[in-house]
Short mmCIF file of C-alpha atoms and ligand atoms in Angstrom, two decimals:
data_model
loop_
_atom_site.label_atom_id
_atom_site.label_comp_id
_atom_site.label_asym_id
_atom_site.label_seq_id
_atom_site.Cartn_x
_atom_site.Cartn_y
_atom_site.Cartn_z
CA MET A 66 -21.19 7.79 27.22
CA GLN A 67 -19.51 7.41 24.26
CA THR A 68 -16.04 6.02 24.38
CA LYS A 69 -13.95 6.47 21.88
CA GLN A 70 -12.70 3.87 19.17
CA PRO A 71 -8.18 3.22 19.60
CA LEU A 72 -7.58 4.23 16.42
CA LYS A 73 -7.26 2.11 13.57
CA LEU A 74 -3.85 1.70 11.89
CA VAL A 75 -2.52 0.02 8.76
CA VAL A 76 1.24 -0.41 8.40
CA LEU A 77 2.77 -1.47 5.55
CA ILE A 78 6.45 -3.11 4.99
CA SER A 79 8.82 -4.89 3.22
CA GLY A 80 11.10 -6.48 5.40
CA GLN A 81 12.21 -6.65 8.58
CA GLY A 82 10.07 -4.65 10.76
CA SER A 83 11.93 -4.12 14.17
CA ASN A 84 9.47 0.27 13.23
CA LEU A 85 6.18 -2.98 13.26
CA GLN A 86 7.14 -4.44 16.12
CA ALA A 87 8.15 -0.86 18.05
CA ILE A 88 4.51 0.44 16.93
CA ILE A 89 2.89 -3.27 18.47
CA ASP A 90 4.92 -3.22 21.34
CA ALA A 91 4.26 0.10 22.44
CA ILE A 92 0.25 -1.09 21.98
CA THR A 93 0.79 -3.77 24.14
CA ASN A 94 2.58 -1.42 26.87
CA LYS A 95 -0.47 0.65 26.56
CA GLN A 96 2.16 3.41 25.83
CA LEU A 97 0.12 4.13 22.62
CA ASP A 98 -3.68 4.75 22.49
CA ALA A 99 -3.85 2.12 18.79
CA THR A 100 -4.92 -1.22 16.99
CA ILE A 101 -3.65 -1.93 13.85
CA SER A 102 -6.14 -3.65 11.48
CA ALA A 103 -3.87 -4.99 9.17
CA VAL A 104 -0.07 -4.83 7.50
CA ILE A 105 0.82 -5.25 4.27
CA SER A 106 3.07 -6.07 2.68
CA ASP A 107 4.87 -5.65 -0.69
CA LYS A 108 7.83 -9.18 -0.42
CA SER A 109 6.06 -11.86 0.71
CA GLU A 110 8.92 -12.64 2.96
CA ALA A 111 8.76 -10.12 4.35
CA TYR A 112 9.83 -10.80 8.09
CA GLY A 113 7.67 -8.56 9.46
CA LEU A 114 5.14 -10.75 8.45
CA MET A 115 5.92 -13.18 10.80
CA ARG A 116 6.20 -10.56 13.51
CA ALA A 117 2.70 -9.72 12.40
CA LYS A 118 1.55 -12.91 12.75
CA GLU A 119 2.92 -13.45 16.33
CA ALA A 120 1.00 -10.57 17.78
CA SER A 121 -2.59 -11.80 15.62
CA ILE A 122 -3.12 -8.92 13.61
CA ALA A 123 -4.12 -10.14 9.88
CA THR A 124 -1.88 -9.79 7.15
CA ARG A 125 -1.77 -8.71 3.37
CA ILE A 126 0.81 -8.90 0.79
CA LEU A 127 0.45 -7.70 -3.11
CA THR A 128 3.31 -8.13 -5.11
CA LYS A 129 3.99 -5.83 -8.37
CA GLU A 130 3.69 -9.30 -10.53
CA GLN A 131 0.33 -9.27 -9.51
CA TYR A 132 -0.88 -6.61 -10.83
CA PRO A 133 -0.08 -4.41 -14.94
CA ASN A 134 1.02 -1.47 -13.30
CA ARG A 135 1.74 0.95 -10.67
CA GLN A 136 -2.18 2.51 -10.82
CA GLU A 137 -4.39 -1.12 -10.87
CA TYR A 138 -1.31 -1.76 -7.73
CA ASP A 139 -1.89 1.71 -5.64
CA LEU A 140 -5.67 1.22 -6.56
CA ALA A 141 -6.16 -2.52 -5.04
CA LEU A 142 -4.10 -0.81 -1.98
CA THR A 143 -6.12 1.91 -1.42
CA LYS A 144 -8.80 -1.11 -1.90
CA ILE A 145 -7.57 -2.60 1.32
CA ILE A 146 -6.52 -0.31 3.07
CA GLU A 147 -9.68 1.64 3.23
CA GLU A 148 -12.01 -2.40 3.84
CA TYR A 149 -10.16 -2.38 6.90
CA GLN A 150 -11.23 1.10 7.77
CA ALA A 151 -7.36 2.77 9.25
CA ASP A 152 -7.55 6.15 10.08
CA LEU A 153 -3.78 6.27 9.50
CA VAL A 154 -1.01 4.24 6.75
CA ILE A 155 1.45 3.93 8.35
CA LEU A 156 5.07 3.18 6.21
CA ALA A 157 7.57 1.03 7.93
CA GLY A 158 9.74 0.21 5.80
CA PHE A 159 7.80 -0.17 2.45
CA MET A 160 9.92 0.31 -0.49
CA ARG A 161 7.47 1.10 -2.77
CA ILE A 162 7.04 4.02 -4.53
CA LEU A 163 3.58 5.46 -3.92
CA SER A 164 1.92 7.29 -6.84
CA PRO A 165 0.55 11.26 -6.51
CA GLU A 166 -2.99 9.46 -6.45
CA PHE A 167 -2.43 6.74 -3.68
CA VAL A 168 -1.47 9.74 -1.06
CA LYS A 169 -3.45 12.20 -2.58
CA HIS A 170 -6.36 9.98 -1.58
CA PHE A 171 -4.85 9.48 1.98
CA VAL A 172 -3.56 13.31 2.44
CA GLY A 173 -2.55 14.26 6.05
CA ARG A 174 -3.48 11.11 7.49
CA ILE A 175 -0.15 8.72 5.65
CA LEU A 176 3.09 8.94 8.17
CA ASN A 177 6.48 7.32 7.18
CA ILE A 178 9.72 7.35 9.30
CA HIS A 179 12.92 8.38 7.50
CA PRO A 180 16.54 6.97 8.76
CA SER A 181 17.61 11.04 8.41
CA LEU A 182 17.84 14.59 9.44
CA LEU A 183 15.69 15.57 6.42
CA PRO A 184 15.65 17.95 4.40
CA ASN A 185 18.86 16.32 3.85
CA TYR A 186 20.12 12.94 2.21
CA PRO A 187 17.11 11.94 1.05
CA GLY A 188 16.33 9.00 -0.75
CA LEU A 189 18.47 5.61 0.02
CA ASN A 190 21.35 4.19 1.32
CA THR A 191 21.85 7.32 4.43
CA HIS A 192 23.94 5.70 7.20
CA GLU A 193 26.71 5.32 3.92
CA ARG A 194 25.92 8.92 2.78
CA VAL A 195 26.64 10.47 5.99
CA LEU A 196 29.77 8.85 6.86
CA ALA A 197 30.63 9.18 3.04
CA ALA A 198 30.38 13.29 3.94
CA ALA A 199 32.04 13.00 7.33
CA ASP A 200 28.61 14.71 8.98
CA LYS A 201 28.89 14.97 12.93
CA GLN A 202 25.13 14.16 13.04
CA HIS A 203 23.15 11.59 12.33
CA GLY A 204 19.18 10.95 12.85
CA VAL A 205 15.98 10.28 12.05
CA THR A 206 12.73 12.49 11.07
CA VAL A 207 9.05 11.62 10.83
CA HIS A 208 6.91 13.00 8.49
CA PHE A 209 3.94 13.48 6.83
CA VAL A 210 3.84 11.94 3.23
CA THR A 211 3.02 14.13 -0.45
CA GLU A 212 3.98 13.08 -3.55
CA GLU A 213 6.98 13.83 -3.52
CA LEU A 214 9.64 11.21 -1.92
CA ASP A 215 10.93 12.35 1.45
CA ALA A 216 10.31 15.61 1.19
CA GLY A 217 6.01 16.29 3.25
CA PRO A 218 5.93 18.45 6.19
CA VAL A 219 8.03 17.26 9.01
CA ILE A 220 7.20 16.29 12.25
CA ALA A 221 9.39 14.75 14.95
CA GLN A 222 13.66 14.55 14.50
CA ALA A 223 15.10 12.81 17.20
CA THR A 224 18.83 13.30 16.23
CA LEU A 225 22.61 11.51 17.33
CA GLN A 226 26.24 12.21 17.58
CA ILE A 227 28.32 10.19 15.51
CA LEU A 228 31.26 7.94 17.29
CA PRO A 229 34.48 7.48 16.37
CA ASN A 230 35.01 4.48 13.73
CA GLU A 231 31.56 4.49 13.69
CA THR A 232 30.31 2.29 10.74
CA THR A 233 27.17 2.37 8.85
CA GLU A 234 26.16 -1.23 10.70
CA SER A 235 26.42 0.53 14.18
CA LEU A 236 24.54 3.39 12.79
CA LYS A 237 22.08 0.83 11.56
CA GLU A 238 21.43 -0.33 14.83
CA ARG A 239 21.84 3.44 16.82
CA ILE A 240 18.92 5.03 14.05
CA HIS A 241 17.15 1.95 14.96
CA HIS A 242 16.55 2.94 18.75
CA LEU A 243 16.33 6.35 17.47
CA GLU A 244 13.77 5.53 15.20
CA HIS A 245 11.41 2.55 17.65
CA GLN A 246 11.77 5.60 20.24
CA LEU A 247 10.08 8.34 17.53
CA TYR A 248 7.49 6.75 15.49
CA PRO A 249 4.49 5.68 18.83
CA LEU A 250 5.12 8.30 20.24
CA VAL A 251 4.43 10.50 17.07
CA ILE A 252 1.29 7.62 16.13
CA GLN A 253 -0.18 8.78 19.97
CA TRP A 254 0.07 12.50 19.67
CA ILE A 255 -2.25 11.45 16.98
CA SER A 256 -4.54 9.54 19.46
CA LYS A 257 -4.33 12.03 21.24
CA GLY A 258 -5.63 14.39 18.90
CA LYS A 259 -2.65 16.45 19.84
CA LEU A 260 -0.70 16.37 16.61
CA LEU A 261 -2.95 17.81 13.51
CA PHE A 262 -2.18 18.19 9.90
CA THR A 263 -4.10 22.00 8.14
CA PRO A 264 -4.16 23.72 5.68
CA ARG A 265 -1.79 26.45 7.92
CA GLY A 266 0.52 23.36 8.44
CA ILE A 267 1.20 21.28 11.11
CA LEU A 268 -0.28 21.53 14.82
CA LEU A 269 1.52 19.94 17.97
CA ASP A 270 -0.95 21.46 21.05
CA ASN A 271 -2.06 24.05 18.99
CA GLN A 272 1.07 26.07 17.60
CA LEU A 273 2.59 25.28 14.77
CA LEU A 274 5.31 23.26 14.33
CA PRO A 275 8.73 24.95 12.52
CA ALA A 276 9.89 23.54 9.69
CA ASN A 277 12.11 20.59 11.12
CA GLY A 278 9.36 19.11 13.51
CA ARG A 279 10.07 19.01 17.14
CA GLN A 280 13.06 17.93 18.30
CA ILE A 281 13.17 14.55 20.10
CA ILE A 282 15.85 13.82 23.01
CA VAL A 283 15.56 9.89 23.28
CA GLN A 284 18.09 7.80 25.56
C1 LIG B 385 13.94 1.74 8.77
O1 LIG B 385 15.48 2.81 9.70
C2 LIG B 385 13.33 3.55 8.22
O2 LIG B 385 14.17 4.77 8.41
C3 LIG B 385 12.92 3.33 6.90
O3 LIG B 385 13.22 1.49 6.11
C4 LIG B 385 13.36 0.89 7.49
C5 LIG B 385 12.31 0.08 8.01
O4 LIG B 385 13.34 -0.73 9.51
N1 LIG B 385 12.51 4.04 6.13
P1 LIG B 385 12.74 -2.19 9.36
O5 LIG B 385 11.57 -3.01 8.20
O6 LIG B 385 11.45 -1.54 10.53
O7 LIG B 385 12.94 -2.31 10.88
#
């Protein structure tokens, strides 16, 4: 009998790579049926590159200085990702804006994780903005990437209640905890064929997801 190969991931990072680590750990612990073919960073000093090496995953560095413009950069990035025959591109703290051409090329097979309950607070500094607005809740979103920043179809969200005396640091830590559960879970849905990107919308277990995706409770 022919067995299907595990889902091939290419993970794009710029920094710490704690989400990358959560994905590596989920694969090691057999909670996620996937392999990471490569980790690509736009920053040579990104700590996530060490995590990848530690796990014997191929790494590539593509700095913006190596290319004359965004289009050339994104073309080179596309080529490398295709060389690794990625089924899925995982943005995990990749801090570059991607060109419409790049996004179109990978549409339906590129995911991002964002530290807010989208559509609230797209962009940077979400914890600061949530605290300044005195919100009662905050959370994380995993979504498909489209041309508009942080605005692609939402797959899943996890929420936390803001505590008294909450700081940006405490929020960062609590949000990371949610992210590290949510991202591997969503990737596993794709690996198992439970989650489909269709012209009608996103189907999870054959049901169309609402605009805010599936709400997940993380302990
Ligand atoms: C995460 O908070 C993620 O939501 C955002 O960038 C951060 C990356 O963190 N897109 P890490 O590098 O995975 O630790």
